[in-house]
Amino acid sequence: MGAQVRLFKWFRAAREHEQELWLRQMARQGLHLASVNVLSFWKFNKGAPADVVYRLDCGDNVDEPEQYWEPFTQAGWDRAADAGGWKYFRQSAVNGKVTAFPPDRYSKRDKLKVMLLQLAVVCACLGLSAWFMVDWPALRTLSGDDLQLALAFGAAAALLYGYGVYRLVMRIRQLR
């Protein structure tokens, strides 16, 4: 086996197209995907630079694994890696083109809906724990600067969370 390279690269939720482009760039540099985990640690095998196209699919609710893989293998796509319910496929490009990727828009949409639900549950848990952990009488005694800092931090966290929810909802609508 050739040398391996390990990298950390994080992608926002619902940005599978960015991952596909990045993986293609890596292959053009001679780094071919060997594995990835849910914490965004990527492992690549060093090899000859090649134009390899990567595609992602959601196959975590697969009841019949053989039936799931068959359309991809028939279309010439190789299984590259699995992580967190996402399946990574690859195919060498010929003159910059590859065969069509079997459509699976509904499973992607379902996967994103599950991610949205998980985000809502995490937010509810964080909000409830913050509510019960705050010493409300002590909060009322904060000076103006300290109170403004606390409110700014809370507002920034709420804005980031809201932006994440917005992006997921927009991506789900795009896949209708």
PDB file of N, CA, C and O in Angstrom, residues 57-119:
ATOM      1  N   ASP A  57     -24.165  10.354  -1.746  1.00  0.00           N
ATOM      2  CA  ASP A  57     -25.535   9.879  -1.704  1.00  0.00           C
ATOM      3  C   ASP A  57     -25.858   9.511  -0.261  1.00  0.00           C
ATOM      4  O   ASP A  57     -24.955   9.174   0.516  1.00  0.00           O
ATOM      5  N   CYS A  58     -27.126   9.578   0.091  1.00  0.00           N
ATOM      6  CA  CYS A  58     -27.562   9.197   1.438  1.00  0.00           C
ATOM      7  C   CYS A  58     -28.133   7.799   1.361  1.00  0.00           C
ATOM      8  O   CYS A  58     -29.163   7.599   0.758  1.00  0.00           O
ATOM      9  N   GLY A  59     -27.488   6.879   2.000  1.00  0.00           N
ATOM     10  CA  GLY A  59     -27.975   5.509   1.977  1.00  0.00           C
ATOM     11  C   GLY A  59     -28.100   4.925   3.356  1.00  0.00           C
ATOM     12  O   GLY A  59     -27.908   3.731   3.531  1.00  0.00           O
ATOM     13  N   ASP A  60     -28.431   5.734   4.354  1.00  0.00           N
ATOM     14  CA  ASP A  60     -28.464   5.214   5.715  1.00  0.00           C
ATOM     15  C   ASP A  60     -29.726   4.438   6.038  1.00  0.00           C
ATOM     16  O   ASP A  60     -29.767   3.696   6.998  1.00  0.00           O
ATOM     17  N   ASN A  61     -30.767   4.570   5.239  1.00  0.00           N
ATOM     18  CA  ASN A  61     -32.000   3.817   5.480  1.00  0.00           C
ATOM     19  C   ASN A  61     -32.136   2.678   4.475  1.00  0.00           C
ATOM     20  O   ASN A  61     -33.200   2.426   3.947  1.00  0.00           O
ATOM     21  N   VAL A  62     -31.060   1.993   4.235  1.00  0.00           N
ATOM     22  CA  VAL A  62     -31.035   0.951   3.220  1.00  0.00           C
ATOM     23  C   VAL A  62     -31.500  -0.369   3.819  1.00  0.00           C
ATOM     24  O   VAL A  62     -30.874  -0.905   4.732  1.00  0.00           O
ATOM     25  N   ASP A  63     -32.645  -0.865   3.315  1.00  0.00           N
ATOM     26  CA  ASP A  63     -33.156  -2.160   3.775  1.00  0.00           C
ATOM     27  C   ASP A  63     -32.547  -3.298   2.969  1.00  0.00           C
ATOM     28  O   ASP A  63     -32.297  -4.369   3.491  1.00  0.00           O
ATOM     29  N   GLU A  64     -32.339  -3.065   1.697  1.00  0.00           N
ATOM     30  CA  GLU A  64     -31.796  -4.074   0.798  1.00  0.00           C
ATOM     31  C   GLU A  64     -30.465  -3.568   0.248  1.00  0.00           C
ATOM     32  O   GLU A  64     -30.420  -2.935  -0.803  1.00  0.00           O
ATOM     33  N   PRO A  65     -29.344  -3.836   0.952  1.00  0.00           N
ATOM     34  CA  PRO A  65     -28.054  -3.269   0.530  1.00  0.00           C
ATOM     35  C   PRO A  65     -27.668  -3.606  -0.907  1.00  0.00           C
ATOM     36  O   PRO A  65     -27.168  -2.751  -1.617  1.00  0.00           O
ATOM     37  N   GLU A  66     -27.909  -4.825  -1.332  1.00  0.00           N
ATOM     38  CA  GLU A  66     -27.523  -5.209  -2.691  1.00  0.00           C
ATOM     39  C   GLU A  66     -28.311  -4.415  -3.729  1.00  0.00           C
ATOM     40  O   GLU A  66     -27.766  -3.985  -4.734  1.00  0.00           O
ATOM     41  N   GLN A  67     -29.578  -4.215  -3.467  1.00  0.00           N
ATOM     42  CA  GLN A  67     -30.402  -3.432  -4.398  1.00  0.00           C
ATOM     43  C   GLN A  67     -29.988  -1.965  -4.392  1.00  0.00           C
ATOM     44  O   GLN A  67     -30.120  -1.281  -5.389  1.00  0.00           O
ATOM     45  N   TYR A  68     -29.508  -1.499  -3.247  1.00  0.00           N
ATOM     46  CA  TYR A  68     -29.060  -0.103  -3.171  1.00  0.00           C
ATOM     47  C   TYR A  68     -27.821   0.120  -4.025  1.00  0.00           C
ATOM     48  O   TYR A  68     -27.738   1.091  -4.772  1.00  0.00           O
ATOM     49  N   TRP A  69     -26.835  -0.776  -3.931  1.00  0.00           N
ATOM     50  CA  TRP A  69     -25.555  -0.579  -4.619  1.00  0.00           C
ATOM     51  C   TRP A  69     -25.637  -0.858  -6.114  1.00  0.00           C
ATOM     52  O   TRP A  69     -24.861  -0.305  -6.893  1.00  0.00           O
ATOM     53  N   GLU A  70     -26.559  -1.689  -6.524  1.00  0.00           N
ATOM     54  CA  GLU A  70     -26.617  -2.142  -7.913  1.00  0.00           C
ATOM     55  C   GLU A  70     -26.694  -1.015  -8.942  1.00  0.00           C
ATOM     56  O   GLU A  70     -25.913  -1.007  -9.905  1.00  0.00           O
ATOM     57  N   PRO A  71     -27.591  -0.024  -8.800  1.00  0.00           N
ATOM     58  CA  PRO A  71     -27.641   1.036  -9.829  1.00  0.00           C
ATOM     59  C   PRO A  71     -26.328   1.819  -9.956  1.00  0.00           C
ATOM     60  O   PRO A  71     -25.964   2.240 -11.047  1.00  0.00           O
ATOM     61  N   PHE A  72     -25.618   1.975  -8.846  1.00  0.00           N
ATOM     62  CA  PHE A  72     -24.364   2.726  -8.884  1.00  0.00           C
ATOM     63  C   PHE A  72     -23.275   1.922  -9.594  1.00  0.00           C
ATOM     64  O   PHE A  72     -22.547   2.461 -10.420  1.00  0.00           O
ATOM     65  N   THR A  73     -23.168   0.648  -9.254  1.00  0.00           N
ATOM     66  CA  THR A  73     -22.131  -0.170  -9.903  1.00  0.00           C
ATOM     67  C   THR A  73     -22.439  -0.375 -11.379  1.00  0.00           C
ATOM     68  O   THR A  73     -21.527  -0.394 -12.196  1.00  0.00           O
ATOM     69  N   GLN A  74     -23.710  -0.507 -11.728  1.00  0.00           N
ATOM     70  CA  GLN A  74     -24.077  -0.640 -13.141  1.00  0.00           C
ATOM     71  C   GLN A  74     -23.737   0.621 -13.927  1.00  0.00           C
ATOM     72  O   GLN A  74     -23.408   0.553 -15.109  1.00  0.00           O
ATOM     73  N   ALA A  75     -23.807   1.770 -13.266  1.00  0.00           N
ATOM     74  CA  ALA A  75     -23.483   3.036 -13.934  1.00  0.00           C
ATOM     75  C   ALA A  75     -21.980   3.312 -13.921  1.00  0.00           C
ATOM     76  O   ALA A  75     -21.540   4.337 -14.432  1.00  0.00           O
ATOM     77  N   GLY A  76     -21.187   2.421 -13.317  1.00  0.00           N
ATOM     78  CA  GLY A  76     -19.732   2.569 -13.339  1.00  0.00           C
ATOM     79  C   GLY A  76     -19.145   3.343 -12.169  1.00  0.00           C
ATOM     80  O   GLY A  76     -17.984   3.741 -12.215  1.00  0.00           O
ATOM     81  N   TRP A  77     -19.925   3.542 -11.107  1.00  0.00           N
ATOM     82  CA  TRP A  77     -19.442   4.278  -9.936  1.00  0.00           C
ATOM     83  C   TRP A  77     -18.911   3.307  -8.902  1.00  0.00           C
ATOM     84  O   TRP A  77     -19.538   2.302  -8.598  1.00  0.00           O
ATOM     85  N   ASP A  78     -17.722   3.615  -8.361  1.00  0.00           N
ATOM     86  CA  ASP A  78     -17.107   2.790  -7.318  1.00  0.00           C
ATOM     87  C   ASP A  78     -17.396   3.392  -5.950  1.00  0.00           C
ATOM     88  O   ASP A  78     -17.401   4.613  -5.792  1.00  0.00           O
ATOM     89  N   ARG A  79     -17.564   2.533  -4.981  1.00  0.00           N
ATOM     90  CA  ARG A  79     -17.772   2.986  -3.602  1.00  0.00           C
ATOM     91  C   ARG A  79     -16.421   3.427  -3.043  1.00  0.00           C
ATOM     92  O   ARG A  79     -15.470   2.656  -2.988  1.00  0.00           O
ATOM     93  N   ALA A  80     -16.333   4.682  -2.591  1.00  0.00           N
ATOM     94  CA  ALA A  80     -15.071   5.218  -2.085  1.00  0.00           C
ATOM     95  C   ALA A  80     -15.013   5.217  -0.560  1.00  0.00           C
ATOM     96  O   ALA A  80     -13.987   4.881   0.014  1.00  0.00           O
ATOM     97  N   ALA A  81     -16.105   5.606   0.098  1.00  0.00           N
ATOM     98  CA  ALA A  81     -16.102   5.699   1.565  1.00  0.00           C
ATOM     99  C   ALA A  81     -17.529   5.859   2.069  1.00  0.00           C
ATOM    100  O   ALA A  81     -18.443   6.164   1.293  1.00  0.00           O
ATOM    101  N   ASP A  82     -17.697   5.676   3.373  1.00  0.00           N
ATOM    102  CA  ASP A  82     -18.979   5.898   4.060  1.00  0.00           C
ATOM    103  C   ASP A  82     -18.701   6.724   5.307  1.00  0.00           C
ATOM    104  O   ASP A  82     -17.701   6.492   5.984  1.00  0.00           O
ATOM    105  N   ALA A  83     -19.608   7.645   5.622  1.00  0.00           N
ATOM    106  CA  ALA A  83     -19.477   8.414   6.876  1.00  0.00           C
ATOM    107  C   ALA A  83     -20.808   9.031   7.251  1.00  0.00           C
ATOM    108  O   ALA A  83     -21.381   9.792   6.462  1.00  0.00           O
ATOM    109  N   GLY A  84     -21.289   8.704   8.425  1.00  0.00           N
ATOM    110  CA  GLY A  84     -22.494   9.333   8.952  1.00  0.00           C
ATOM    111  C   GLY A  84     -23.717   9.188   8.071  1.00  0.00           C
ATOM    112  O   GLY A  84     -24.527  10.100   7.994  1.00  0.00           O
ATOM    113  N   GLY A  85     -23.857   8.060   7.398  1.00  0.00           N
ATOM    114  CA  GLY A  85     -24.997   7.855   6.522  1.00  0.00           C
ATOM    115  C   GLY A  85     -24.771   8.321   5.094  1.00  0.00           C
ATOM    116  O   GLY A  85     -25.547   8.008   4.202  1.00  0.00           O
ATOM    117  N   TRP A  86     -23.704   9.065   4.858  1.00  0.00           N
ATOM    118  CA  TRP A  86     -23.381   9.505   3.502  1.00  0.00           C
ATOM    119  C   TRP A  86     -22.478   8.473   2.843  1.00  0.00           C
ATOM    120  O   TRP A  86     -21.546   7.970   3.447  1.00  0.00           O
ATOM    121  N   LYS A  87     -22.765   8.190   1.593  1.00  0.00           N
ATOM    122  CA  LYS A  87     -21.959   7.265   0.792  1.00  0.00           C
ATOM    123  C   LYS A  87     -21.201   8.099  -0.239  1.00  0.00           C
ATOM    124  O   LYS A  87     -21.787   8.935  -0.927  1.00  0.00           O
ATOM    125  N   TYR A  88     -19.901   7.841  -0.335  1.00  0.00           N
ATOM    126  CA  TYR A  88     -19.037   8.554  -1.276  1.00  0.00           C
ATOM    127  C   TYR A  88     -18.716   7.616  -2.437  1.00  0.00           C
ATOM    128  O   TYR A  88     -18.237   6.508  -2.224  1.00  0.00           O
ATOM    129  N   PHE A  89     -18.988   8.079  -3.649  1.00  0.00           N
ATOM    130  CA  PHE A  89     -18.716   7.305  -4.860  1.00  0.00           C
ATOM    131  C   PHE A  89     -17.706   8.066  -5.707  1.00  0.00           C
ATOM    132  O   PHE A  89     -17.602   9.288  -5.621  1.00  0.00           O
ATOM    133  N   ARG A  90     -16.993   7.322  -6.545  1.00  0.00           N
ATOM    134  CA  ARG A  90     -16.038   7.966  -7.454  1.00  0.00           C
ATOM    135  C   ARG A  90     -16.053   7.259  -8.800  1.00  0.00           C
ATOM    136  O   ARG A  90     -16.392   6.077  -8.907  1.00  0.00           O
ATOM    137  N   GLN A  91     -15.650   8.040  -9.806  1.00  0.00           N
ATOM    138  CA  GLN A  91     -15.523   7.510 -11.160  1.00  0.00           C
ATOM    139  C   GLN A  91     -14.492   8.359 -11.891  1.00  0.00           C
ATOM    140  O   GLN A  91     -14.488   9.594 -11.772  1.00  0.00           O
ATOM    141  N   SER A  92     -13.611   7.698 -12.620  1.00  0.00           N
ATOM    142  CA  SER A  92     -12.620   8.426 -13.404  1.00  0.00           C
ATOM    143  C   SER A  92     -13.311   9.143 -14.553  1.00  0.00           C
ATOM    144  O   SER A  92     -14.160   8.574 -15.234  1.00  0.00           O
ATOM    145  N   ALA A  93     -12.939  10.386 -14.733  1.00  0.00           N
ATOM    146  CA  ALA A  93     -13.525  11.178 -15.810  1.00  0.00           C
ATOM    147  C   ALA A  93     -12.772  10.919 -17.112  1.00  0.00           C
ATOM    148  O   ALA A  93     -11.553  10.760 -17.116  1.00  0.00           O
ATOM    149  N   VAL A  94     -13.501  10.869 -18.205  1.00  0.00           N
ATOM    150  CA  VAL A  94     -12.922  10.736 -19.533  1.00  0.00           C
ATOM    151  C   VAL A  94     -13.276  12.018 -20.276  1.00  0.00           C
ATOM    152  O   VAL A  94     -14.456  12.318 -20.470  1.00  0.00           O
ATOM    153  N   ASN A  95     -12.242  12.770 -20.647  1.00  0.00           N
ATOM    154  CA  ASN A  95     -12.428  14.084 -21.264  1.00  0.00           C
ATOM    155  C   ASN A  95     -13.289  14.999 -20.381  1.00  0.00           C
ATOM    156  O   ASN A  95     -14.121  15.752 -20.870  1.00  0.00           O
ATOM    157  N   GLY A  96     -13.098  14.872 -19.066  1.00  0.00           N
ATOM    158  CA  GLY A  96     -13.810  15.719 -18.118  1.00  0.00           C
ATOM    159  C   GLY A  96     -15.232  15.303 -17.827  1.00  0.00           C
ATOM    160  O   GLY A  96     -15.947  16.000 -17.118  1.00  0.00           O
ATOM    161  N   LYS A  97     -15.676  14.172 -18.371  1.00  0.00           N
ATOM    162  CA  LYS A  97     -17.069  13.755 -18.196  1.00  0.00           C
ATOM    163  C   LYS A  97     -17.155  12.367 -17.582  1.00  0.00           C
ATOM    164  O   LYS A  97     -16.243  11.563 -17.705  1.00  0.00           O
ATOM    165  N   VAL A  98     -18.269  12.121 -16.903  1.00  0.00           N
ATOM    166  CA  VAL A  98     -18.549  10.819 -16.297  1.00  0.00           C
ATOM    167  C   VAL A  98     -19.959  10.402 -16.683  1.00  0.00           C
ATOM    168  O   VAL A  98     -20.745  11.205 -17.188  1.00  0.00           O
ATOM    169  N   THR A  99     -20.280   9.133 -16.433  1.00  0.00           N
ATOM    170  CA  THR A  99     -21.644   8.673 -16.696  1.00  0.00           C
ATOM    171  C   THR A  99     -22.575   9.288 -15.662  1.00  0.00           C
ATOM    172  O   THR A  99     -22.150   9.722 -14.588  1.00  0.00           O
ATOM    173  N   ALA A 100     -23.834   9.298 -15.971  1.00  0.00           N
ATOM    174  CA  ALA A 100     -24.828   9.906 -15.080  1.00  0.00           C
ATOM    175  C   ALA A 100     -24.847   9.181 -13.738  1.00  0.00           C
ATOM    176  O   ALA A 100     -24.712   7.960 -13.667  1.00  0.00           O
ATOM    177  N   PHE A 101     -25.022   9.963 -12.703  1.00  0.00           N
ATOM    178  CA  PHE A 101     -25.122   9.412 -11.349  1.00  0.00           C
ATOM    179  C   PHE A 101     -26.582   9.069 -11.098  1.00  0.00           C
ATOM    180  O   PHE A 101     -27.463   9.902 -11.349  1.00  0.00           O
ATOM    181  N   PRO A 102     -26.866   7.861 -10.610  1.00  0.00           N
ATOM    182  CA  PRO A 102     -28.270   7.495 -10.375  1.00  0.00           C
ATOM    183  C   PRO A 102     -28.951   8.515  -9.450  1.00  0.00           C
ATOM    184  O   PRO A 102     -28.430   8.831  -8.391  1.00  0.00           O
ATOM    185  N   PRO A 103     -30.095   9.042  -9.856  1.00  0.00           N
ATOM    186  CA  PRO A 103     -30.750  10.080  -9.052  1.00  0.00           C
ATOM    187  C   PRO A 103     -31.265   9.536  -7.731  1.00  0.00           C
ATOM    188  O   PRO A 103     -31.737   8.410  -7.655  1.00  0.00           O
ATOM    189  N   ASP A 104     -31.156  10.354  -6.710  1.00  0.00           N
ATOM    190  CA  ASP A 104     -31.631   9.954  -5.386  1.00  0.00           C
ATOM    191  C   ASP A 104     -31.999  11.194  -4.586  1.00  0.00           C
ATOM    192  O   ASP A 104     -31.632  11.333  -3.435  1.00  0.00           O
ATOM    193  N   ARG A 105     -32.729  12.102  -5.236  1.00  0.00           N
ATOM    194  CA  ARG A 105     -33.068  13.375  -4.613  1.00  0.00           C
ATOM    195  C   ARG A 105     -33.891  13.208  -3.347  1.00  0.00           C
ATOM    196  O   ARG A 105     -33.777  13.975  -2.421  1.00  0.00           O
ATOM    197  N   TYR A 106     -34.753  12.200  -3.295  1.00  0.00           N
ATOM    198  CA  TYR A 106     -35.632  12.057  -2.138  1.00  0.00           C
ATOM    199  C   TYR A 106     -34.868  11.633  -0.895  1.00  0.00           C
ATOM    200  O   TYR A 106     -35.134  12.117   0.182  1.00  0.00           O
ATOM    201  N   SER A 107     -33.891  10.746  -1.038  1.00  0.00           N
ATOM    202  CA  SER A 107     -33.155  10.333   0.150  1.00  0.00           C
ATOM    203  C   SER A 107     -32.278  11.484   0.666  1.00  0.00           C
ATOM    204  O   SER A 107     -32.103  11.634   1.863  1.00  0.00           O
ATOM    205  N   LYS A 108     -31.760  12.322  -0.218  1.00  0.00           N
ATOM    206  CA  LYS A 108     -30.986  13.487   0.233  1.00  0.00           C
ATOM    207  C   LYS A 108     -31.883  14.433   1.020  1.00  0.00           C
ATOM    208  O   LYS A 108     -31.512  14.938   2.071  1.00  0.00           O
ATOM    209  N   ARG A 109     -33.061  14.676   0.487  1.00  0.00           N
ATOM    210  CA  ARG A 109     -33.997  15.561   1.173  1.00  0.00           C
ATOM    211  C   ARG A 109     -34.365  14.983   2.543  1.00  0.00           C
ATOM    212  O   ARG A 109     -34.406  15.708   3.533  1.00  0.00           O
ATOM    213  N   ASP A 110     -34.618  13.679   2.595  1.00  0.00           N
ATOM    214  CA  ASP A 110     -34.952  13.044   3.872  1.00  0.00           C
ATOM    215  C   ASP A 110     -33.796  13.141   4.854  1.00  0.00           C
ATOM    216  O   ASP A 110     -33.995  13.379   6.044  1.00  0.00           O
ATOM    217  N   LYS A 111     -32.577  12.960   4.367  1.00  0.00           N
ATOM    218  CA  LYS A 111     -31.401  13.059   5.226  1.00  0.00           C
ATOM    219  C   LYS A 111     -31.274  14.477   5.802  1.00  0.00           C
ATOM    220  O   LYS A 111     -30.986  14.651   6.988  1.00  0.00           O
ATOM    221  N   LEU A 112     -31.509  15.473   4.979  1.00  0.00           N
ATOM    222  CA  LEU A 112     -31.420  16.856   5.447  1.00  0.00           C
ATOM    223  C   LEU A 112     -32.528  17.175   6.443  1.00  0.00           C
ATOM    224  O   LEU A 112     -32.313  17.936   7.392  1.00  0.00           O
ATOM    225  N   LYS A 113     -33.702  16.579   6.256  1.00  0.00           N
ATOM    226  CA  LYS A 113     -34.776  16.773   7.230  1.00  0.00           C
ATOM    227  C   LYS A 113     -34.396  16.181   8.583  1.00  0.00           C
ATOM    228  O   LYS A 113     -34.692  16.761   9.629  1.00  0.00           O
ATOM    229  N   VAL A 114     -33.750  15.042   8.569  1.00  0.00           N
ATOM    230  CA  VAL A 114     -33.287  14.432   9.819  1.00  0.00           C
ATOM    231  C   VAL A 114     -32.246  15.336  10.477  1.00  0.00           C
ATOM    232  O   VAL A 114     -32.261  15.544  11.697  1.00  0.00           O
ATOM    233  N   MET A 115     -31.331  15.901   9.675  1.00  0.00           N
ATOM    234  CA  MET A 115     -30.328  16.817  10.222  1.00  0.00           C
ATOM    235  C   MET A 115     -30.989  18.045  10.845  1.00  0.00           C
ATOM    236  O   MET A 115     -30.576  18.515  11.903  1.00  0.00           O
ATOM    237  N   LEU A 116     -32.046  18.545  10.209  1.00  0.00           N
ATOM    238  CA  LEU A 116     -32.774  19.692  10.741  1.00  0.00           C
ATOM    239  C   LEU A 116     -33.432  19.340  12.068  1.00  0.00           C
ATOM    240  O   LEU A 116     -33.382  20.122  13.022  1.00  0.00           O
ATOM    241  N   LEU A 117     -34.016  18.160  12.161  1.00  0.00           N
ATOM    242  CA  LEU A 117     -34.620  17.712  13.415  1.00  0.00           C
ATOM    243  C   LEU A 117     -33.568  17.571  14.513  1.00  0.00           C
ATOM    244  O   LEU A 117     -33.783  17.989  15.656  1.00  0.00           O
ATOM    245  N   GLN A 118     -32.413  17.005  14.163  1.00  0.00           N
ATOM    246  CA  GLN A 118     -31.334  16.870  15.143  1.00  0.00           C
ATOM    247  C   GLN A 118     -30.859  18.233  15.628  1.00  0.00           C
ATOM    248  O   GLN A 118     -30.602  18.427  16.819  1.00  0.00           O
ATOM    249  N   LEU A 119     -30.762  19.182  14.723  1.00  0.00           N
ATOM    250  CA  LEU A 119     -30.364  20.545  15.086  1.00  0.00           C
ATOM    251  C   LEU A 119     -31.385  21.160  16.046  1.00  0.00           C
ATOM    252  O   LEU A 119     -31.014  21.811  17.021  1.00  0.00           O
TER     253      LEU A 119
END
